[in-house]
Amino acid sequence: MFNRTWVLACALAVVPALVGAQDFPNKQIVIVVPFAAGGPTDTLARNLGATLTGILKQQVIIDNAGGAGGTIGINKVAKARNDGYTLLLMHIGMSTSPALYRKLPYDTLNDFEYIGQVADVPMTMLGKKALPPNNLKELIPYLKANKEKLTYANAGLGAASHLCGLLFMSQNEIDITTVPYKGTAPAMTDLLGGQVDLMCDQTTNTTQQIKAGTVKVYGVTSAQRIPSLKDVPTLAEQGMKGFEVVVWHGFYAPKGTPKPILDKLVAALQTVVQDAGFKSRLAELGAEPVPVAKANPESLRNHLQAEIKKWDPIIKKAGQYAD
Ligand code: ASP
């Protein structure tokens, strides 16, 4: 039944993968970021890439593939060569997109290999500097009274900025026009320029603006205040009961990436999350690497599955506020 030619053909097909695995990495690695350069996902990816470069002794570069709430970049990695040289850093949107999109060009649970969780990043609700309300108590009635003329910036359906706005507007029963960007870096430019009125974004993109006073901040989205912005109250403590969005991030490879390569990447990620420089750069931006026990494939797989289950009913309930 199995003739010699067939066995030889199979053996030859496996050899390149194993040879590739042995000396991995022997060239530059690309991390696809599904959002524009200069934004929060990009900032985290650049810190991750720089630390990985030191560990793997190969250059790790970023490919910004923004648009459609991150789904374009995710799809790019789903279709990339599974040789360990194209990887994906994506956040909570990996788990919200299946509920938000009727049809995705990739299969969230079956098109990827898991490397591990990377970091958790809280968000902040911001207004342009000239927006009249000075705190959340003033903001909510102002939004209700002016909803026809106000705009909310986000990075598209499936972005964390979309999720935060959806939950915020739904909990406060407000419906305002959203303006999607390829990432929250260009959205921040427009918020600073006063072309849009509101945005909720990760602290990795907002801390410097909040400290410089170039935007108005109405609260952080974590359950507790964060040390780098300790004067900024949480939305929950100002009356938005139970409001909590913390943006978790996962590191993925295309399905079928050889196990020896994945093992090397997992070991490298575990070194990154314990690296003092990585920790302190993130802390300055209000973010935190995950504990090393979460920087592994099982933890990411379980978390992704649990998050898909968690967000599906919440998004469906708040659905009328989606873009
Ligand atoms: N992470 C941001 C968001 O989800 C987008 C970005 O990184 O530019 O809104």
Short mmCIF file of C-alpha atoms and ligand atoms in Angstrom, two decimals:
data_model
loop_
_atom_site.label_atom_id
_atom_site.label_comp_id
_atom_site.label_asym_id
_atom_site.label_seq_id
_atom_site.Cartn_x
_atom_site.Cartn_y
_atom_site.Cartn_z
CA MET A 1 0.00 0.00 0.00
CA PHE A 2 2.76 2.49 1.01
CA ASN A 3 5.29 2.22 -1.77
CA ARG A 4 8.85 3.40 -1.41
CA THR A 5 8.38 6.51 -3.55
CA TRP A 6 5.49 7.63 -1.38
CA VAL A 7 7.51 7.18 1.85
CA LEU A 8 10.47 9.04 0.32
CA ALA A 9 8.21 11.90 -0.83
CA CYS A 10 6.80 12.26 2.70
CA ALA A 11 10.26 12.23 4.26
CA LEU A 12 11.49 14.91 1.87
CA ALA A 13 8.49 17.11 2.67
CA VAL A 14 9.30 16.99 6.40
CA VAL A 15 13.05 17.59 6.08
CA PRO A 16 12.99 21.32 5.17
CA ALA A 17 10.69 22.10 8.12
CA LEU A 18 12.98 20.30 10.55
CA VAL A 19 16.15 21.85 9.12
CA GLY A 20 14.43 25.25 9.27
CA ALA A 21 13.46 24.56 12.87
CA GLN A 22 16.96 23.60 13.96
CA ASP A 23 18.68 26.84 13.05
CA PHE A 24 15.66 29.08 13.66
CA PRO A 25 15.90 32.02 13.52
CA ASN A 26 18.47 32.57 10.81
CA LYS A 27 16.93 35.72 9.30
CA GLN A 28 14.74 38.68 10.20
CA ILE A 29 11.36 38.01 11.89
CA VAL A 30 8.30 40.14 11.10
CA ILE A 31 5.59 40.90 13.67
CA VAL A 32 2.41 42.00 11.93
CA VAL A 33 0.58 44.73 13.86
CA PRO A 34 -2.99 45.06 12.55
CA PHE A 35 -3.09 48.82 13.24
CA ALA A 36 -1.28 51.97 12.13
CA ALA A 37 2.25 52.86 13.24
CA GLY A 38 2.65 54.98 16.37
CA GLY A 39 -0.47 53.64 18.12
CA PRO A 40 -0.77 51.47 21.23
CA THR A 41 -0.52 48.04 19.60
CA ASP A 42 2.44 49.27 17.57
CA THR A 43 4.11 50.67 20.70
CA LEU A 44 3.74 47.36 22.53
CA ALA A 45 4.95 45.43 19.44
CA ARG A 46 8.03 47.66 19.09
CA ASN A 47 8.97 47.08 22.73
CA LEU A 48 8.36 43.35 22.30
CA GLY A 49 10.33 43.31 19.02
CA ALA A 50 13.31 45.19 20.46
CA THR A 51 13.52 42.83 23.46
CA LEU A 52 13.11 39.74 21.25
CA THR A 53 15.87 41.01 18.94
CA GLY A 54 18.29 40.85 21.88
CA ILE A 55 17.13 37.37 22.91
CA LEU A 56 16.90 35.71 19.48
CA LYS A 57 19.94 37.53 18.03
CA GLN A 58 17.98 38.32 14.88
CA GLN A 59 16.31 41.56 13.89
CA VAL A 60 12.58 41.61 14.72
CA ILE A 61 10.71 44.21 12.68
CA ILE A 62 7.11 45.47 12.61
CA ASP A 63 4.74 45.37 9.64
CA ASN A 64 1.77 47.71 10.18
CA ALA A 65 -1.26 46.32 8.36
CA GLY A 66 -4.12 48.44 9.67
CA GLY A 67 -7.76 48.60 8.64
CA ALA A 68 -11.13 46.93 9.31
CA GLY A 69 -10.60 46.85 13.07
CA GLY A 70 -7.48 44.71 12.81
CA THR A 71 -9.04 41.95 10.71
CA ILE A 72 -6.90 42.78 7.63
CA GLY A 73 -3.65 42.26 9.55
CA ILE A 74 -4.95 39.15 11.31
CA ASN A 75 -5.89 37.68 7.93
CA LYS A 76 -2.45 38.51 6.55
CA VAL A 77 -0.87 36.28 9.20
CA ALA A 78 -3.50 33.54 8.78
CA LYS A 79 -2.38 33.32 5.12
CA ALA A 80 1.38 33.78 5.72
CA ARG A 81 4.07 31.06 5.45
CA ASN A 82 4.10 28.98 8.61
CA ASP A 83 7.86 29.06 9.08
CA GLY A 84 8.09 31.20 12.23
CA TYR A 85 9.21 34.34 10.40
CA THR A 86 5.77 35.99 10.26
CA LEU A 87 4.00 36.43 13.60
CA LEU A 88 0.99 38.34 14.88
CA LEU A 89 0.50 40.58 17.90
CA MET A 90 -3.20 41.19 18.40
CA HIS A 91 -5.27 42.28 21.34
CA ILE A 92 -8.74 41.63 22.78
CA GLY A 93 -10.17 42.30 19.30
CA MET A 94 -9.22 38.73 18.38
CA SER A 95 -12.08 37.66 20.66
CA THR A 96 -14.63 40.37 19.83
CA SER A 97 -14.44 40.25 16.01
CA PRO A 98 -16.22 36.87 15.74
CA ALA A 99 -19.30 38.49 17.34
CA LEU A 100 -18.97 41.76 15.42
CA TYR A 101 -18.44 40.44 11.88
CA ARG A 102 -20.96 38.27 10.12
CA LYS A 103 -18.14 36.79 8.05
CA LEU A 104 -14.41 36.89 8.79
CA PRO A 105 -11.80 36.01 6.13
CA TYR A 106 -10.02 33.72 8.65
CA ASP A 107 -11.00 31.18 11.28
CA THR A 108 -10.11 32.65 14.69
CA LEU A 109 -9.72 29.33 16.50
CA ASN A 110 -8.28 27.18 13.71
CA ASP A 111 -5.95 29.33 11.61
CA PHE A 112 -3.32 30.10 14.27
CA GLU A 113 -0.76 28.55 16.58
CA TYR A 114 -0.55 30.11 20.02
CA ILE A 115 2.70 31.44 21.51
CA GLY A 116 1.37 33.13 24.65
CA GLN A 117 -0.20 36.14 26.30
CA VAL A 118 1.98 39.24 26.36
CA ALA A 119 0.63 42.18 28.35
CA ASP A 120 -2.47 43.82 29.79
CA VAL A 121 -3.16 47.47 29.02
CA PRO A 122 -5.96 49.59 30.53
CA MET A 123 -7.73 52.29 28.54
CA THR A 124 -8.72 55.90 29.17
CA MET A 125 -11.81 57.81 28.03
CA LEU A 126 -10.64 61.07 26.45
CA GLY A 127 -12.16 64.22 25.01
CA LYS A 128 -10.57 66.90 22.84
CA LYS A 129 -9.09 69.68 24.93
CA ALA A 130 -11.85 72.16 24.03
CA LEU A 131 -14.70 69.83 25.02
CA PRO A 132 -16.60 71.70 27.77
CA PRO A 133 -17.21 68.87 30.35
CA ASN A 134 -14.46 68.58 32.96
CA ASN A 135 -15.39 65.21 34.45
CA LEU A 136 -17.56 62.17 33.83
CA LYS A 137 -20.52 63.63 35.75
CA GLU A 138 -20.61 66.60 33.37
CA LEU A 139 -19.73 64.51 30.30
CA ILE A 140 -22.76 62.20 30.24
CA PRO A 141 -25.51 64.86 30.16
CA TYR A 142 -23.39 66.88 27.69
CA LEU A 143 -23.18 63.88 25.33
CA LYS A 144 -26.93 63.27 25.60
CA ALA A 145 -27.74 66.92 24.88
CA ASN A 146 -25.30 67.24 21.95
CA LYS A 147 -25.30 63.77 20.42
CA GLU A 148 -26.17 65.03 16.92
CA LYS A 149 -23.02 67.11 16.60
CA LEU A 150 -20.44 64.97 18.42
CA THR A 151 -18.12 62.29 17.02
CA TYR A 152 -16.27 59.36 18.58
CA ALA A 153 -13.02 58.14 17.00
CA ASN A 154 -12.04 54.48 16.94
CA ALA A 155 -9.82 52.05 15.05
CA GLY A 156 -12.75 50.26 13.39
CA LEU A 157 -15.14 47.48 14.27
CA GLY A 158 -13.19 45.00 16.37
CA ALA A 159 -10.65 47.45 17.78
CA ALA A 160 -10.38 47.93 21.55
CA SER A 161 -11.31 51.59 21.04
CA HIS A 162 -14.51 50.36 19.37
CA LEU A 163 -15.29 47.95 22.21
CA CYS A 164 -14.73 50.57 24.90
CA GLY A 165 -16.94 53.11 23.09
CA LEU A 166 -19.64 50.51 22.47
CA LEU A 167 -19.80 49.57 26.15
CA PHE A 168 -19.57 53.17 27.35
CA MET A 169 -22.33 54.42 25.05
CA SER A 170 -24.53 51.40 25.69
CA GLN A 171 -24.24 51.66 29.50
CA ASN A 172 -25.08 55.37 29.36
CA GLU A 173 -27.72 54.98 26.63
CA ILE A 174 -26.01 57.41 24.27
CA ASP A 175 -25.71 56.99 20.52
CA ILE A 176 -23.16 59.21 18.75
CA THR A 177 -21.53 59.01 15.35
CA THR A 178 -18.30 57.00 15.20
CA VAL A 179 -15.37 57.76 12.90
CA PRO A 180 -13.16 54.73 12.08
CA TYR A 181 -9.39 55.05 11.49
CA LYS A 182 -6.66 52.53 10.60
CA GLY A 183 -5.42 52.81 14.16
CA THR A 184 -5.67 55.14 17.10
CA ALA A 185 -2.43 56.97 16.23
CA PRO A 186 -4.13 58.84 13.33
CA ALA A 187 -7.27 59.10 15.50
CA MET A 188 -5.22 60.78 18.23
CA THR A 189 -3.86 63.27 15.69
CA ASP A 190 -7.43 64.27 14.86
CA LEU A 191 -8.46 64.40 18.52
CA LEU A 192 -5.53 66.76 19.19
CA GLY A 193 -6.53 68.80 16.14
CA GLY A 194 -10.14 68.97 17.35
CA GLN A 195 -11.57 67.22 14.25
CA VAL A 196 -13.17 64.53 16.47
CA ASP A 197 -14.52 64.95 20.00
CA LEU A 198 -13.99 61.71 21.92
CA MET A 199 -11.91 58.55 21.98
CA CYS A 200 -11.21 55.69 24.38
CA ASP A 201 -7.73 54.27 23.92
CA GLN A 202 -4.99 52.29 25.59
CA THR A 203 -2.71 54.08 28.06
CA THR A 204 0.24 53.16 25.81
CA ASN A 205 -1.08 55.83 23.42
CA THR A 206 -2.66 58.28 25.86
CA THR A 207 -0.44 58.62 28.95
CA GLN A 208 1.87 61.22 27.44
CA GLN A 209 -1.04 63.33 26.14
CA ILE A 210 -2.83 63.16 29.49
CA LYS A 211 0.34 64.21 31.34
CA ALA A 212 0.94 67.04 28.86
CA GLY A 213 -2.66 68.26 29.29
CA THR A 214 -3.36 68.21 25.55
CA VAL A 215 -6.57 66.18 26.01
CA LYS A 216 -9.31 65.91 28.64
CA VAL A 217 -9.41 62.64 30.54
CA TYR A 218 -12.68 61.33 31.99
CA GLY A 219 -11.49 58.10 33.60
CA VAL A 220 -9.52 54.88 33.33
CA THR A 221 -11.29 51.67 32.32
CA SER A 222 -9.56 49.29 34.78
CA ALA A 223 -11.16 48.19 38.07
CA GLN A 224 -8.38 49.95 40.05
CA ARG A 225 -6.54 53.21 39.39
CA ILE A 226 -3.17 52.78 37.71
CA PRO A 227 0.10 53.94 39.31
CA SER A 228 1.31 55.96 36.30
CA LEU A 229 -1.97 57.98 36.27
CA LYS A 230 -2.89 57.84 39.94
CA ASP A 231 -4.88 61.10 39.89
CA VAL A 232 -7.23 59.81 37.19
CA PRO A 233 -10.29 58.08 38.72
CA THR A 234 -11.72 54.88 37.28
CA LEU A 235 -15.00 55.09 35.36
CA ALA A 236 -16.44 52.56 37.83
CA GLU A 237 -15.61 54.67 40.89
CA GLN A 238 -17.36 57.64 39.26
CA GLY A 239 -20.62 55.72 39.02
CA MET A 240 -20.28 53.46 35.96
CA LYS A 241 -20.85 50.32 38.00
CA GLY A 242 -18.92 47.26 36.88
CA PHE A 243 -17.33 49.03 33.89
CA GLU A 244 -14.02 47.32 33.16
CA VAL A 245 -12.06 46.94 29.93
CA VAL A 246 -8.44 45.84 30.12
CA VAL A 247 -6.86 45.11 26.77
CA TRP A 248 -5.11 41.74 26.80
CA HIS A 249 -2.66 40.86 24.03
CA GLY A 250 -1.75 37.55 22.42
CA PHE A 251 1.20 36.48 20.30
CA TYR A 252 0.33 34.08 17.45
CA ALA A 253 1.90 32.24 14.50
CA PRO A 254 0.21 30.83 11.38
CA LYS A 255 -1.32 27.36 11.76
CA GLY A 256 1.17 24.56 11.14
CA THR A 257 4.28 26.42 12.31
CA PRO A 258 6.64 23.58 13.38
CA LYS A 259 6.59 22.77 17.11
CA PRO A 260 10.39 23.20 17.62
CA ILE A 261 10.07 26.78 16.25
CA LEU A 262 7.05 27.49 18.45
CA ASP A 263 8.96 26.17 21.47
CA LYS A 264 11.80 28.63 20.79
CA LEU A 265 9.33 31.50 20.45
CA VAL A 266 7.53 30.54 23.68
CA ALA A 267 10.86 30.43 25.56
CA ALA A 268 11.81 33.83 24.12
CA LEU A 269 8.43 35.34 25.08
CA GLN A 270 8.84 34.04 28.62
CA THR A 271 12.20 35.81 28.82
CA VAL A 272 10.64 39.03 27.48
CA VAL A 273 7.83 39.21 30.07
CA GLN A 274 10.39 38.85 32.87
CA ASP A 275 12.82 41.38 31.39
CA ALA A 276 13.34 44.37 33.70
CA GLY A 277 13.68 46.89 30.84
CA PHE A 278 10.51 45.63 29.13
CA LYS A 279 8.61 45.81 32.44
CA SER A 280 9.72 49.33 33.25
CA ARG A 281 9.05 50.71 29.74
CA LEU A 282 5.53 49.29 29.91
CA ALA A 283 4.96 50.55 33.46
CA GLU A 284 5.73 54.13 32.34
CA LEU A 285 2.88 53.71 29.83
CA GLY A 286 0.42 52.26 32.37
CA ALA A 287 0.79 48.70 31.05
CA GLU A 288 2.02 45.45 32.54
CA PRO A 289 3.53 42.28 31.06
CA VAL A 290 1.61 39.15 32.01
CA PRO A 291 3.04 36.91 34.74
CA VAL A 292 5.27 34.28 33.12
CA ALA A 293 2.66 31.57 33.85
CA LYS A 294 0.43 33.19 31.22
CA ALA A 295 3.10 33.48 28.53
CA ASN A 296 2.43 30.06 27.02
CA PRO A 297 0.19 28.52 24.33
CA GLU A 298 -2.30 26.82 26.69
CA SER A 299 -2.95 29.99 28.63
CA LEU A 300 -3.53 32.02 25.44
CA ARG A 301 -5.78 29.35 23.91
CA ASN A 302 -7.91 29.09 27.07
CA HIS A 303 -8.10 32.85 27.48
CA LEU A 304 -9.09 33.43 23.85
CA GLN A 305 -11.85 30.81 24.06
CA ALA A 306 -13.15 32.23 27.35
CA GLU A 307 -13.09 35.79 25.98
CA ILE A 308 -15.02 34.81 22.83
CA LYS A 309 -17.70 33.32 25.09
CA LYS A 310 -17.65 36.34 27.40
CA TRP A 311 -17.99 39.07 24.76
CA ASP A 312 -20.44 37.42 22.38
CA PRO A 313 -23.62 38.05 24.46
CA ILE A 314 -22.40 41.47 25.66
CA ILE A 315 -21.73 42.66 22.09
CA LYS A 316 -25.01 41.26 20.83
CA LYS A 317 -26.88 43.06 23.62
CA ALA A 318 -25.11 46.36 22.93
CA GLY A 319 -25.30 45.70 19.17
CA GLN A 320 -27.41 48.65 18.18
CA TYR A 321 -24.44 50.90 18.99
CA ALA A 322 -21.99 49.08 16.67
CA ASP A 323 -20.71 50.92 13.60
N1 ASP B 1 -5.24 49.19 19.71
C1 ASP B 1 -5.99 50.28 19.19
C2 ASP B 1 -7.46 50.01 19.29
O1 ASP B 1 -7.85 48.90 19.37
C3 ASP B 1 -5.65 50.54 17.79
C4 ASP B 1 -4.21 50.79 17.56
O2 ASP B 1 -3.35 50.11 18.10
O3 ASP B 1 -3.93 51.70 16.78
O4 ASP B 1 -8.22 50.88 19.22
#
